[in-house]
mmCIF file of N, CA, C and O in Angstrom:
data_model
loop_
_atom_site.group_PDB
_atom_site.id
_atom_site.type_symbol
_atom_site.label_atom_id
_atom_site.label_comp_id
_atom_site.label_asym_id
_atom_site.label_seq_id
_atom_site.Cartn_x
_atom_site.Cartn_y
_atom_site.Cartn_z
ATOM 1 N N UNK A 5 151.027 115.166 84.459
ATOM 2 C CA UNK A 5 150.942 116.615 84.413
ATOM 3 C C UNK A 5 151.761 117.203 85.562
ATOM 4 O O UNK A 5 151.726 116.738 86.680
ATOM 5 N N UNK A 6 152.472 118.266 85.253
ATOM 6 C CA UNK A 6 153.336 118.901 86.233
ATOM 7 C C UNK A 6 152.526 119.862 87.088
ATOM 8 O O UNK A 6 151.793 120.690 86.586
ATOM 9 N N UNK A 7 152.683 119.760 88.402
ATOM 10 C CA UNK A 7 151.898 120.619 89.281
ATOM 11 C C UNK A 7 152.739 121.666 89.994
ATOM 12 O O UNK A 7 152.207 122.627 90.528
ATOM 13 N N UNK A 8 154.054 121.511 90.006
ATOM 14 C CA UNK A 8 154.934 122.482 90.643
ATOM 15 C C UNK A 8 155.733 123.224 89.583
ATOM 16 O O UNK A 8 156.126 122.655 88.576
ATOM 17 N N UNK A 9 155.989 124.501 89.874
ATOM 18 C CA UNK A 9 156.897 125.257 89.029
ATOM 19 C C UNK A 9 158.316 124.785 89.264
ATOM 20 O O UNK A 9 158.617 124.160 90.286
ATOM 21 N N UNK A 10 159.195 125.076 88.311
ATOM 22 C CA UNK A 10 160.594 124.688 88.442
ATOM 23 C C UNK A 10 161.458 125.938 88.396
ATOM 24 O O UNK A 10 161.365 126.738 87.461
ATOM 25 N N UNK A 11 162.275 126.094 89.416
ATOM 26 C CA UNK A 11 163.242 127.185 89.476
ATOM 27 C C UNK A 11 164.629 126.567 89.541
ATOM 28 O O UNK A 11 164.936 125.810 90.467
ATOM 29 N N UNK A 12 165.463 126.865 88.550
ATOM 30 C CA UNK A 12 166.838 126.364 88.521
ATOM 31 C C UNK A 12 167.771 127.517 88.851
ATOM 32 O O UNK A 12 167.729 128.559 88.198
ATOM 33 N N UNK A 13 168.584 127.324 89.876
ATOM 34 C CA UNK A 13 169.558 128.327 90.260
ATOM 35 C C UNK A 13 170.949 127.818 89.889
ATOM 36 O O UNK A 13 171.421 126.823 90.427
ATOM 37 N N UNK A 14 171.577 128.498 88.930
ATOM 38 C CA UNK A 14 172.923 128.152 88.486
ATOM 39 C C UNK A 14 173.922 128.946 89.317
ATOM 40 O O UNK A 14 173.824 130.172 89.410
ATOM 41 N N UNK A 15 174.854 128.242 89.939
ATOM 42 C CA UNK A 15 175.854 128.860 90.802
ATOM 43 C C UNK A 15 177.239 128.348 90.405
ATOM 44 O O UNK A 15 177.364 127.370 89.664
ATOM 45 N N UNK A 16 178.273 129.022 90.925
ATOM 46 C CA UNK A 16 179.649 128.600 90.669
ATOM 47 C C UNK A 16 180.308 128.252 91.986
ATOM 48 O O UNK A 16 180.717 129.137 92.740
ATOM 49 N N UNK A 17 180.370 126.958 92.265
ATOM 50 C CA UNK A 17 181.040 126.490 93.469
ATOM 51 C C UNK A 17 180.378 126.947 94.752
ATOM 52 O O UNK A 17 179.264 127.466 94.771
ATOM 53 N N UNK A 18 181.081 126.742 95.843
ATOM 54 C CA UNK A 18 180.612 127.099 97.186
ATOM 55 C C UNK A 18 181.264 128.422 97.566
ATOM 56 O O UNK A 18 182.488 128.521 97.626
ATOM 57 N N UNK A 19 180.416 129.435 97.786
ATOM 58 C CA UNK A 19 180.934 130.750 98.151
ATOM 59 C C UNK A 19 179.859 131.498 98.938
ATOM 60 O O UNK A 19 178.689 131.105 98.918
ATOM 61 N N UNK A 20 180.234 132.592 99.597
ATOM 62 C CA UNK A 20 179.216 133.384 100.295
ATOM 63 C C UNK A 20 178.133 133.896 99.339
ATOM 64 O O UNK A 20 176.963 133.938 99.697
ATOM 65 N N UNK A 21 178.514 134.274 98.126
ATOM 66 C CA UNK A 21 177.539 134.751 97.133
ATOM 67 C C UNK A 21 176.561 133.635 96.745
ATOM 68 O O UNK A 21 175.367 133.859 96.630
ATOM 69 N N UNK A 22 177.088 132.435 96.563
ATOM 70 C CA UNK A 22 176.245 131.281 96.260
ATOM 71 C C UNK A 22 175.284 131.007 97.414
ATOM 72 O O UNK A 22 174.080 130.849 97.208
ATOM 73 N N UNK A 23 175.818 130.973 98.624
ATOM 74 C CA UNK A 23 174.983 130.719 99.802
ATOM 75 C C UNK A 23 173.891 131.775 99.938
ATOM 76 O O UNK A 23 172.749 131.454 100.266
ATOM 77 N N UNK A 24 174.233 133.039 99.688
ATOM 78 C CA UNK A 24 173.268 134.124 99.806
ATOM 79 C C UNK A 24 172.157 133.983 98.766
ATOM 80 O O UNK A 24 170.978 134.154 99.080
ATOM 81 N N UNK A 25 172.515 133.648 97.533
ATOM 82 C CA UNK A 25 171.512 133.483 96.483
ATOM 83 C C UNK A 25 170.560 132.331 96.812
ATOM 84 O O UNK A 25 169.342 132.457 96.641
ATOM 85 N N UNK A 26 171.103 131.227 97.305
ATOM 86 C CA UNK A 26 170.270 130.075 97.671
ATOM 87 C C UNK A 26 169.323 130.449 98.807
ATOM 88 O O UNK A 26 168.129 130.164 98.752
ATOM 89 N N UNK A 27 169.859 131.096 99.833
ATOM 90 C CA UNK A 27 169.039 131.503 100.971
ATOM 91 C C UNK A 27 167.955 132.481 100.545
ATOM 92 O O UNK A 27 166.797 132.366 100.967
ATOM 93 N N UNK A 28 168.303 133.462 99.703
ATOM 94 C CA UNK A 28 167.313 134.433 99.234
ATOM 95 C C UNK A 28 166.206 133.755 98.443
ATOM 96 O O UNK A 28 165.022 134.067 98.627
ATOM 97 N N UNK A 29 166.570 132.823 97.565
ATOM 98 C CA UNK A 29 165.565 132.119 96.762
ATOM 99 C C UNK A 29 164.640 131.301 97.654
ATOM 100 O O UNK A 29 163.411 131.346 97.496
ATOM 101 N N UNK A 30 165.218 130.570 98.593
ATOM 102 C CA UNK A 30 164.390 129.759 99.493
ATOM 103 C C UNK A 30 163.461 130.640 100.323
ATOM 104 O O UNK A 30 162.296 130.298 100.536
ATOM 105 N N UNK A 31 163.958 131.772 100.772
ATOM 106 C CA UNK A 31 163.147 132.693 101.559
ATOM 107 C C UNK A 31 161.968 133.228 100.742
ATOM 108 O O UNK A 31 160.841 133.282 101.235
ATOM 109 N N UNK A 32 162.229 133.622 99.509
ATOM 110 C CA UNK A 32 161.159 134.118 98.639
ATOM 111 C C UNK A 32 160.119 133.035 98.401
ATOM 112 O O UNK A 32 158.910 133.276 98.501
ATOM 113 N N UNK A 33 160.566 131.838 98.099
ATOM 114 C CA UNK A 33 159.626 130.740 97.828
ATOM 115 C C UNK A 33 158.826 130.375 99.076
ATOM 116 O O UNK A 33 157.614 130.160 98.988
ATOM 117 N N UNK A 34 159.484 130.302 100.214
ATOM 118 C CA UNK A 34 158.783 129.968 101.457
ATOM 119 C C UNK A 34 157.767 131.033 101.822
ATOM 120 O O UNK A 34 156.677 130.730 102.310
ATOM 121 N N UNK A 35 158.115 132.297 101.580
ATOM 122 C CA UNK A 35 157.260 133.420 101.946
ATOM 123 C C UNK A 35 156.088 133.602 100.975
ATOM 124 O O UNK A 35 154.951 133.793 101.394
ATOM 125 N N UNK A 36 156.373 133.541 99.680
ATOM 126 C CA UNK A 36 155.369 133.879 98.670
ATOM 127 C C UNK A 36 154.698 132.673 98.011
ATOM 128 O O UNK A 36 153.565 132.770 97.560
ATOM 129 N N UNK A 37 155.432 131.567 97.895
ATOM 130 C CA UNK A 37 154.928 130.418 97.145
ATOM 131 C C UNK A 37 155.196 129.092 97.851
ATOM 132 O O UNK A 37 155.788 128.189 97.277
ATOM 133 N N UNK A 38 154.764 128.940 99.104
ATOM 134 C CA UNK A 38 155.098 127.704 99.820
ATOM 135 C C UNK A 38 154.577 126.460 99.094
ATOM 136 O O UNK A 38 153.402 126.383 98.749
ATOM 137 N N UNK A 39 155.508 125.541 98.825
ATOM 138 C CA UNK A 39 155.151 124.277 98.197
ATOM 139 C C UNK A 39 154.809 124.353 96.720
ATOM 140 O O UNK A 39 154.430 123.354 96.119
ATOM 141 N N UNK A 40 154.973 125.515 96.095
ATOM 142 C CA UNK A 40 154.554 125.667 94.703
ATOM 143 C C UNK A 40 155.692 125.498 93.694
ATOM 144 O O UNK A 40 155.429 125.346 92.511
ATOM 145 N N UNK A 41 156.944 125.559 94.166
ATOM 146 C CA UNK A 41 158.078 125.452 93.254
ATOM 147 C C UNK A 41 159.066 124.409 93.729
ATOM 148 O O UNK A 41 159.331 124.281 94.914
ATOM 149 N N UNK A 42 159.628 123.689 92.766
ATOM 150 C CA UNK A 42 160.753 122.802 93.012
ATOM 151 C C UNK A 42 162.007 123.622 92.709
ATOM 152 O O UNK A 42 162.121 124.201 91.626
ATOM 153 N N UNK A 43 162.924 123.696 93.659
ATOM 154 C CA UNK A 43 164.168 124.431 93.474
ATOM 155 C C UNK A 43 165.268 123.435 93.141
ATOM 156 O O UNK A 43 165.474 122.457 93.855
ATOM 157 N N UNK A 44 165.978 123.709 92.048
ATOM 158 C CA UNK A 44 167.089 122.864 91.621
ATOM 159 C C UNK A 44 168.341 123.739 91.616
ATOM 160 O O UNK A 44 168.376 124.764 90.933
ATOM 161 N N UNK A 45 169.349 123.357 92.382
ATOM 162 C CA UNK A 45 170.615 124.087 92.426
ATOM 163 C C UNK A 45 171.594 123.364 91.510
ATOM 164 O O UNK A 45 171.837 122.163 91.679
ATOM 165 N N UNK A 46 172.166 124.096 90.558
ATOM 166 C CA UNK A 46 173.091 123.505 89.595
ATOM 167 C C UNK A 46 174.426 124.245 89.681
ATOM 168 O O UNK A 46 174.491 125.448 89.400
ATOM 169 N N UNK A 47 175.468 123.526 90.062
ATOM 170 C CA UNK A 47 176.812 124.097 90.114
ATOM 171 C C UNK A 47 177.428 123.946 88.721
ATOM 172 O O UNK A 47 177.625 122.828 88.235
ATOM 173 N N UNK A 48 177.729 125.080 88.089
ATOM 174 C CA UNK A 48 178.245 125.040 86.717
ATOM 175 C C UNK A 48 179.641 124.423 86.644
ATOM 176 O O UNK A 48 180.046 123.960 85.576
ATOM 177 N N UNK A 49 180.362 124.382 87.772
ATOM 178 C CA UNK A 49 181.663 123.716 87.787
ATOM 179 C C UNK A 49 181.507 122.203 87.720
ATOM 180 O O UNK A 49 182.342 121.507 87.138
ATOM 181 N N UNK A 50 180.437 121.692 88.303
ATOM 182 C CA UNK A 50 180.172 120.251 88.301
ATOM 183 C C UNK A 50 179.372 119.804 87.074
ATOM 184 O O UNK A 50 179.457 118.649 86.671
ATOM 185 N N UNK A 51 178.581 120.732 86.505
ATOM 186 C CA UNK A 51 177.704 120.395 85.375
ATOM 187 C C UNK A 51 177.811 121.456 84.279
ATOM 188 O O UNK A 51 176.827 122.133 83.964
ATOM 189 N N UNK A 52 179.003 121.588 83.681
ATOM 190 C CA UNK A 52 179.185 122.639 82.674
ATOM 191 C C UNK A 52 178.289 122.475 81.448
ATOM 192 O O UNK A 52 177.864 123.463 80.850
ATOM 193 N N UNK A 53 177.960 121.252 81.092
ATOM 194 C CA UNK A 53 177.101 121.016 79.919
ATOM 195 C C UNK A 53 175.697 121.584 80.141
ATOM 196 O O UNK A 53 175.097 122.171 79.228
ATOM 197 N N UNK A 54 175.159 121.430 81.344
ATOM 198 C CA UNK A 54 173.836 121.986 81.644
ATOM 199 C C UNK A 54 173.852 123.504 81.509
ATOM 200 O O UNK A 54 172.933 124.104 80.962
ATOM 201 N N UNK A 55 174.923 124.124 82.011
ATOM 202 C CA UNK A 55 175.041 125.581 81.912
ATOM 203 C C UNK A 55 175.193 126.005 80.456
ATOM 204 O O UNK A 55 174.598 127.000 80.020
ATOM 205 N N UNK A 56 175.959 125.253 79.703
ATOM 206 C CA UNK A 56 176.144 125.562 78.284
ATOM 207 C C UNK A 56 174.823 125.426 77.525
ATOM 208 O O UNK A 56 174.469 126.299 76.728
ATOM 209 N N UNK A 57 174.093 124.358 77.777
ATOM 210 C CA UNK A 57 172.809 124.139 77.105
ATOM 211 C C UNK A 57 171.820 125.259 77.421
ATOM 212 O O UNK A 57 171.006 125.636 76.581
ATOM 213 N N UNK A 58 171.889 125.792 78.631
ATOM 214 C CA UNK A 58 170.976 126.833 79.098
ATOM 215 C C UNK A 58 171.505 128.232 78.768
ATOM 216 O O UNK A 58 170.865 129.226 79.048
ATOM 217 N N UNK A 59 172.734 128.268 78.173
ATOM 218 C CA UNK A 59 173.391 129.523 77.799
ATOM 219 C C UNK A 59 173.584 130.457 79.009
ATOM 220 O O UNK A 59 173.312 131.652 78.941
ATOM 221 N N UNK A 60 174.060 129.876 80.099
ATOM 222 C CA UNK A 60 174.345 130.632 81.311
ATOM 223 C C UNK A 60 175.704 131.314 81.143
ATOM 224 O O UNK A 60 176.708 130.653 80.935
ATOM 225 N N UNK A 61 175.710 132.649 81.225
ATOM 226 C CA UNK A 61 176.935 133.422 81.034
ATOM 227 C C UNK A 61 177.476 133.996 82.346
ATOM 228 O O UNK A 61 178.622 134.407 82.417
ATOM 229 N N UNK A 62 176.623 134.070 83.380
ATOM 230 C CA UNK A 62 177.025 134.626 84.674
ATOM 231 C C UNK A 62 176.292 133.861 85.767
ATOM 232 O O UNK A 62 175.237 133.284 85.530
ATOM 233 N N UNK A 63 176.895 133.856 86.946
ATOM 234 C CA UNK A 63 176.237 133.215 88.086
ATOM 235 C C UNK A 63 176.270 134.171 89.268
ATOM 236 O O UNK A 63 177.164 135.015 89.340
ATOM 237 N N UNK A 64 175.331 134.050 90.165
ATOM 238 C CA UNK A 64 174.176 133.167 90.097
ATOM 239 C C UNK A 64 173.150 133.650 89.059
ATOM 240 O O UNK A 64 172.956 134.851 88.892
ATOM 241 N N UNK A 65 172.531 132.680 88.386
ATOM 242 C CA UNK A 65 171.437 132.943 87.461
ATOM 243 C C UNK A 65 170.274 132.043 87.835
ATOM 244 O O UNK A 65 170.444 130.829 87.971
ATOM 245 N N UNK A 66 169.109 132.657 87.986
ATOM 246 C CA UNK A 66 167.886 131.917 88.278
ATOM 247 C C UNK A 66 167.090 131.789 86.991
ATOM 248 O O UNK A 66 166.878 132.769 86.283
ATOM 249 N N UNK A 67 166.659 130.557 86.684
ATOM 250 C CA UNK A 67 165.856 130.294 85.495
ATOM 251 C C UNK A 67 164.545 129.655 85.936
ATOM 252 O O UNK A 67 164.550 128.649 86.644
ATOM 253 N N UNK A 68 163.434 130.279 85.532
ATOM 254 C CA UNK A 68 162.125 129.670 85.764
ATOM 255 C C UNK A 68 161.741 128.968 84.467
ATOM 256 O O UNK A 68 161.453 129.592 83.466
ATOM 257 N N UNK A 69 161.770 127.626 84.494
ATOM 258 C CA UNK A 69 161.422 126.816 83.317
ATOM 259 C C UNK A 69 159.929 126.587 83.211
ATOM 260 O O UNK A 69 159.382 126.510 82.110
ATOM 261 N N UNK A 70 159.301 126.398 84.347
ATOM 262 C CA UNK A 70 157.880 126.071 84.364
ATOM 263 C C UNK A 70 157.236 126.818 85.505
ATOM 264 O O UNK A 70 157.791 126.839 86.606
ATOM 265 N N UNK A 71 156.127 127.466 85.306
ATOM 266 C CA UNK A 71 155.342 127.535 84.067
ATOM 267 C C UNK A 71 155.971 128.495 83.055
ATOM 268 O O UNK A 71 156.711 129.404 83.441
ATOM 269 N N UNK A 72 155.674 128.255 81.757
ATOM 270 C CA UNK A 72 156.194 129.129 80.711
ATOM 271 C C UNK A 72 155.598 130.525 80.837
ATOM 272 O O UNK A 72 154.552 130.675 81.471
ATOM 273 N N UNK A 73 156.195 131.523 80.267
ATOM 274 C CA UNK A 73 157.440 131.501 79.495
ATOM 275 C C UNK A 73 158.661 131.437 80.416
ATOM 276 O O UNK A 73 158.582 131.751 81.595
ATOM 277 N N UNK A 74 159.784 131.042 79.837
ATOM 278 C CA UNK A 74 161.033 130.969 80.586
ATOM 279 C C UNK A 74 161.443 132.384 80.991
ATOM 280 O O UNK A 74 161.354 133.314 80.203
ATOM 281 N N UNK A 75 161.867 132.525 82.232
ATOM 282 C CA UNK A 75 162.346 133.801 82.772
ATOM 283 C C UNK A 75 163.721 133.588 83.383
ATOM 284 O O UNK A 75 163.998 132.520 83.943
ATOM 285 N N UNK A 76 164.588 134.632 83.311
ATOM 286 C CA UNK A 76 165.941 134.566 83.868
ATOM 287 C C UNK A 76 166.223 135.791 84.715
ATOM 288 O O UNK A 76 165.834 136.901 84.354
ATOM 289 N N UNK A 77 166.932 135.575 85.804
ATOM 290 C CA UNK A 77 167.362 136.660 86.680
ATOM 291 C C UNK A 77 168.810 136.380 87.056
ATOM 292 O O UNK A 77 169.144 135.268 87.471
ATOM 293 N N UNK A 78 169.652 137.399 86.931
ATOM 294 C CA UNK A 78 171.059 137.271 87.297
ATOM 295 C C UNK A 78 171.302 138.082 88.567
ATOM 296 O O UNK A 78 170.846 139.215 88.677
ATOM 297 N N UNK A 79 172.004 137.493 89.513
ATOM 298 C CA UNK A 79 172.350 138.199 90.745
ATOM 299 C C UNK A 79 172.070 137.365 91.967
ATOM 300 O O UNK A 79 171.665 136.214 91.879
ATOM 301 N N UNK A 80 172.254 137.979 93.141
ATOM 302 C CA UNK A 80 172.119 137.222 94.388
ATOM 303 C C UNK A 80 170.683 137.159 94.917
ATOM 304 O O UNK A 80 170.439 136.622 95.982
ATOM 305 N N UNK A 81 169.733 137.719 94.156
ATOM 306 C CA UNK A 81 168.299 137.629 94.461
ATOM 307 C C UNK A 81 167.941 138.344 95.761
ATOM 308 O O UNK A 81 166.956 138.005 96.409
ATOM 309 N N UNK A 82 168.726 139.351 96.149
ATOM 310 C CA UNK A 82 168.493 140.034 97.417
ATOM 311 C C UNK A 82 167.329 141.021 97.366
ATOM 312 O O UNK A 82 166.757 141.339 98.405
ATOM 313 N N UNK A 83 166.968 141.501 96.175
ATOM 314 C CA UNK A 83 165.839 142.427 96.052
ATOM 315 C C UNK A 83 164.587 141.626 95.704
ATOM 316 O O UNK A 83 164.344 141.289 94.551
ATOM 317 N N UNK A 84 163.802 141.301 96.715
ATOM 318 C CA UNK A 84 162.644 140.418 96.549
ATOM 319 C C UNK A 84 161.677 140.925 95.486
ATOM 320 O O UNK A 84 161.206 140.152 94.648
ATOM 321 N N UNK A 85 161.368 142.222 95.495
ATOM 322 C CA UNK A 85 160.432 142.762 94.511
ATOM 323 C C UNK A 85 160.975 142.625 93.093
ATOM 324 O O UNK A 85 160.234 142.296 92.167
ATOM 325 N N UNK A 86 162.278 142.858 92.906
ATOM 326 C CA UNK A 86 162.884 142.707 91.581
ATOM 327 C C UNK A 86 162.852 141.246 91.136
ATOM 328 O O UNK A 86 162.635 140.964 89.958
ATOM 329 N N UNK A 87 163.066 140.335 92.057
ATOM 330 C CA UNK A 87 163.009 138.907 91.726
ATOM 331 C C UNK A 87 161.590 138.538 91.287
ATOM 332 O O UNK A 87 161.397 137.873 90.266
ATOM 333 N N UNK A 88 160.600 138.991 92.029
ATOM 334 C CA UNK A 88 159.210 138.689 91.676
ATOM 335 C C UNK A 88 158.848 139.277 90.317
ATOM 336 O O UNK A 88 158.197 138.617 89.504
ATOM 337 N N UNK A 89 159.289 140.501 90.053
ATOM 338 C CA UNK A 89 159.039 141.104 88.740
ATOM 339 C C UNK A 89 159.763 140.328 87.648
ATOM 340 O O UNK A 89 159.209 140.082 86.583
ATOM 341 N N UNK A 90 161.007 139.944 87.920
ATOM 342 C CA UNK A 90 161.779 139.178 86.951
ATOM 343 C C UNK A 90 161.168 137.824 86.637
ATOM 344 O O UNK A 90 161.288 137.311 85.525
ATOM 345 N N UNK A 91 160.507 137.249 87.633
ATOM 346 C CA UNK A 91 159.818 135.973 87.421
ATOM 347 C C UNK A 91 158.447 136.174 86.789
ATOM 348 O O UNK A 91 157.720 135.224 86.558
ATOM 349 N N UNK A 92 158.103 137.431 86.545
ATOM 350 C CA UNK A 92 156.829 137.807 85.933
ATOM 351 C C UNK A 92 155.672 137.683 86.913
ATOM 352 O O UNK A 92 154.550 137.368 86.545
ATOM 353 N N UNK A 93 155.976 137.928 88.199
ATOM 354 C CA UNK A 93 154.957 137.985 89.240
ATOM 355 C C UNK A 93 154.927 139.410 89.763
ATOM 356 O O UNK A 93 155.963 140.028 89.949
ATOM 357 N N UNK A 94 153.753 139.926 90.030
ATOM 358 C CA UNK A 94 153.638 141.259 90.595
ATOM 359 C C UNK A 94 153.935 141.156 92.086
ATOM 360 O O UNK A 94 153.378 140.306 92.774
ATOM 361 N N UNK A 95 154.825 142.018 92.620
ATOM 362 C CA UNK A 95 155.145 141.942 94.050
ATOM 363 C C UNK A 95 153.893 142.030 94.908
ATOM 364 O O UNK A 95 153.016 142.850 94.665
ATOM 365 N N UNK A 96 153.846 141.158 95.887
ATOM 366 C CA UNK A 96 152.773 141.121 96.886
ATOM 367 C C UNK A 96 151.388 140.811 96.317
ATOM 368 O O UNK A 96 150.408 140.905 97.021
ATOM 369 N N UNK A 97 151.288 140.431 95.054
ATOM 370 C CA UNK A 97 149.965 140.103 94.525
ATOM 371 C C UNK A 97 149.413 138.832 95.154
ATOM 372 O O UNK A 97 148.216 138.624 95.180
ATOM 373 N N UNK A 98 150.301 137.995 95.674
ATOM 374 C CA UNK A 98 149.836 136.743 96.262
ATOM 375 C C UNK A 98 149.434 136.909 97.710
ATOM 376 O O UNK A 98 148.822 136.035 98.288
ATOM 377 N N UNK A 99 149.785 138.043 98.307
ATOM 378 C CA UNK A 99 149.422 138.241 99.705
ATOM 379 C C UNK A 99 148.124 139.029 99.851
ATOM 380 O O UNK A 99 147.640 139.210 100.946
ATOM 381 N N UNK A 100 147.548 139.482 98.746
ATOM 382 C CA UNK A 100 146.306 140.249 98.779
ATOM 383 C C UNK A 100 145.154 139.284 98.607
ATOM 384 O O UNK A 100 145.113 138.509 97.656
ATOM 385 N N UNK A 101 144.239 139.324 99.534
ATOM 386 C CA UNK A 101 143.063 138.447 99.438
ATOM 387 C C UNK A 101 142.051 139.055 98.470
ATOM 388 O O UNK A 101 141.840 140.253 98.470
ATOM 389 N N UNK A 102 141.477 138.198 97.661
ATOM 390 C CA UNK A 102 140.487 138.656 96.695
ATOM 391 C C UNK A 102 139.095 138.554 97.324
ATOM 392 O O UNK A 102 138.770 137.593 97.998
ATOM 393 N N UNK A 103 138.278 139.572 97.069
ATOM 394 C CA UNK A 103 136.892 139.563 97.547
ATOM 395 C C UNK A 103 136.059 138.676 96.636
ATOM 396 O O UNK A 103 136.250 138.663 95.436
ATOM 397 N N UNK A 104 135.139 137.964 97.226
ATOM 398 C CA UNK A 104 134.277 137.075 96.421
ATOM 399 C C UNK A 104 132.916 137.650 96.299
ATOM 400 O O UNK A 104 132.313 138.185 97.119
#
C-alpha cells in the first residue's frame, strides 16, 4: 500500500525557471506536507516518452498522481495558495489545529 503522495514535476532542461519551480515545490512540500509526498523531477528533453504519455504540453507542469484524482498545475509554482488550490488542497487548512 502506498503511503506517500506522488508529485511529478515536468521540466525542460536546466534553466532559472526550472530551478525556481523545483525550489517552490520543495518549499511548499516542506512547509505544508513534510514527509508526505515523493517529488519526482522529469526532464522532458531526457524522457520525452514520459511527457508524451502524460500529455504534457508546457513546462514546468506539476502532476499529482497520488492520491487521486489526478491534478495538474502549469507554471513556476510561485503562488503557494494557487498551487494548493490546484492540488485540491485548501490553503492553510493543514496549519489550523482542530479542536477535539
